[in-house]
Amino acid sequence: MKKAIYISLILIISLISCNQKNEKKILEQEVYYYPERENLNDKTNLSNIFIERLRNYSELLNEIDKIACKDSVPIINYSKENEKYELLPWYECSERMVISCPTFRSRIFIQNDSILTNYKIKHPIDSLELILERHLLNKGKNFNYSDSPDRAGIEIYFDKNTKSNKIENLLINISEKFNQLNQKFSDTLYLKIYFRDRPLRMIPPPPPPKPN
């Protein structure tokens, strides 16, 4: 009987210890806000979307649209072991038929494990850090990238059946690269992301000139 009580006490102490460690781990998570903390502080009627609770990309688009059409503000949550991210995406309610026509140089496009700049130049996904640096810190120098950090944005597209863990992995990768740039440079940078509902079609190169 005493042995059974002793074992039970050991199990209870172990459970309490594990819970305390988990709570401490959650408390120690560093939280990052995008585009910046002030954007979230100024907003009311926030509605959280947790990537890990979604099945695929189609559900993410539907959740963003549903929240936007209720005049609420979608906040996309994703995380890794010691970091948590809260992203306020670009969004519009589909019922309002708002058409945005940004200049292509103010966007980089990520789709099918590739990065497109200025609508036509293709880069591998492992060049993300370099492309982000060029894009966010360009300041009008290179016509293929944004002319100012506050206008620079990223547009992302996945096939509608893409699993949520792949979406989360890309968002974490982008966030990590962005945070590294933020620490490296003194410029004020913003992480602005728009989730596309259709792929970007690349402009085909012009035909070669005809020989004389």
JSON list of C-alpha atoms in Angstrom, two decimals, residues 1-2 28 39 43 51 64 68 70 98 108-109 124 137 160 172 187 195 202 204:
[
{"chain": "A", "resi": 1, "resn": "MET", "atom": "CA", "xyz": [0.00, 0.00, 0.00]},
{"chain": "A", "resi": 2, "resn": "LYS", "atom": "CA", "xyz": [2.80, 2.43, 0.95]},
{"chain": "A", "resi": 28, "resn": "GLU", "atom": "CA", "xyz": [10.02, 32.03, -23.09]},
{"chain": "A", "resi": 39, "resn": "ASN", "atom": "CA", "xyz": [0.09, 47.70, -36.95]},
{"chain": "A", "resi": 43, "resn": "LYS", "atom": "CA", "xyz": [-6.27, 47.34, -34.84]},
{"chain": "A", "resi": 51, "resn": "ILE", "atom": "CA", "xyz": [-1.92, 27.63, -39.55]},
{"chain": "A", "resi": 64, "resn": "ILE", "atom": "CA", "xyz": [-8.86, 35.16, -44.54]},
{"chain": "A", "resi": 68, "resn": "ALA", "atom": "CA", "xyz": [-12.34, 40.16, -44.01]},
{"chain": "A", "resi": 70, "resn": "LYS", "atom": "CA", "xyz": [-17.10, 40.32, -41.56]},
{"chain": "A", "resi": 98, "resn": "VAL", "atom": "CA", "xyz": [-11.44, 45.61, -54.96]},
{"chain": "A", "resi": 108, "resn": "ILE", "atom": "CA", "xyz": [8.37, 39.52, -55.25]},
{"chain": "A", "resi": 109, "resn": "PHE", "atom": "CA", "xyz": [6.35, 36.39, -55.96]},
{"chain": "A", "resi": 124, "resn": "PRO", "atom": "CA", "xyz": [15.61, 29.32, -56.75]},
{"chain": "A", "resi": 137, "resn": "LEU", "atom": "CA", "xyz": [16.85, 47.61, -49.29]},
{"chain": "A", "resi": 160, "resn": "LYS", "atom": "CA", "xyz": [-5.18, 24.82, -53.08]},
{"chain": "A", "resi": 172, "resn": "ILE", "atom": "CA", "xyz": [8.86, 30.56, -40.84]},
{"chain": "A", "resi": 187, "resn": "ASP", "atom": "CA", "xyz": [16.73, 50.64, -41.91]},
{"chain": "A", "resi": 195, "resn": "PHE", "atom": "CA", "xyz": [-1.74, 35.28, -50.27]},
{"chain": "A", "resi": 202, "resn": "MET", "atom": "CA", "xyz": [5.33, 34.67, -66.24]},
{"chain": "A", "resi": 204, "resn": "PRO", "atom": "CA", "xyz": [7.41, 34.93, -72.01]}
]
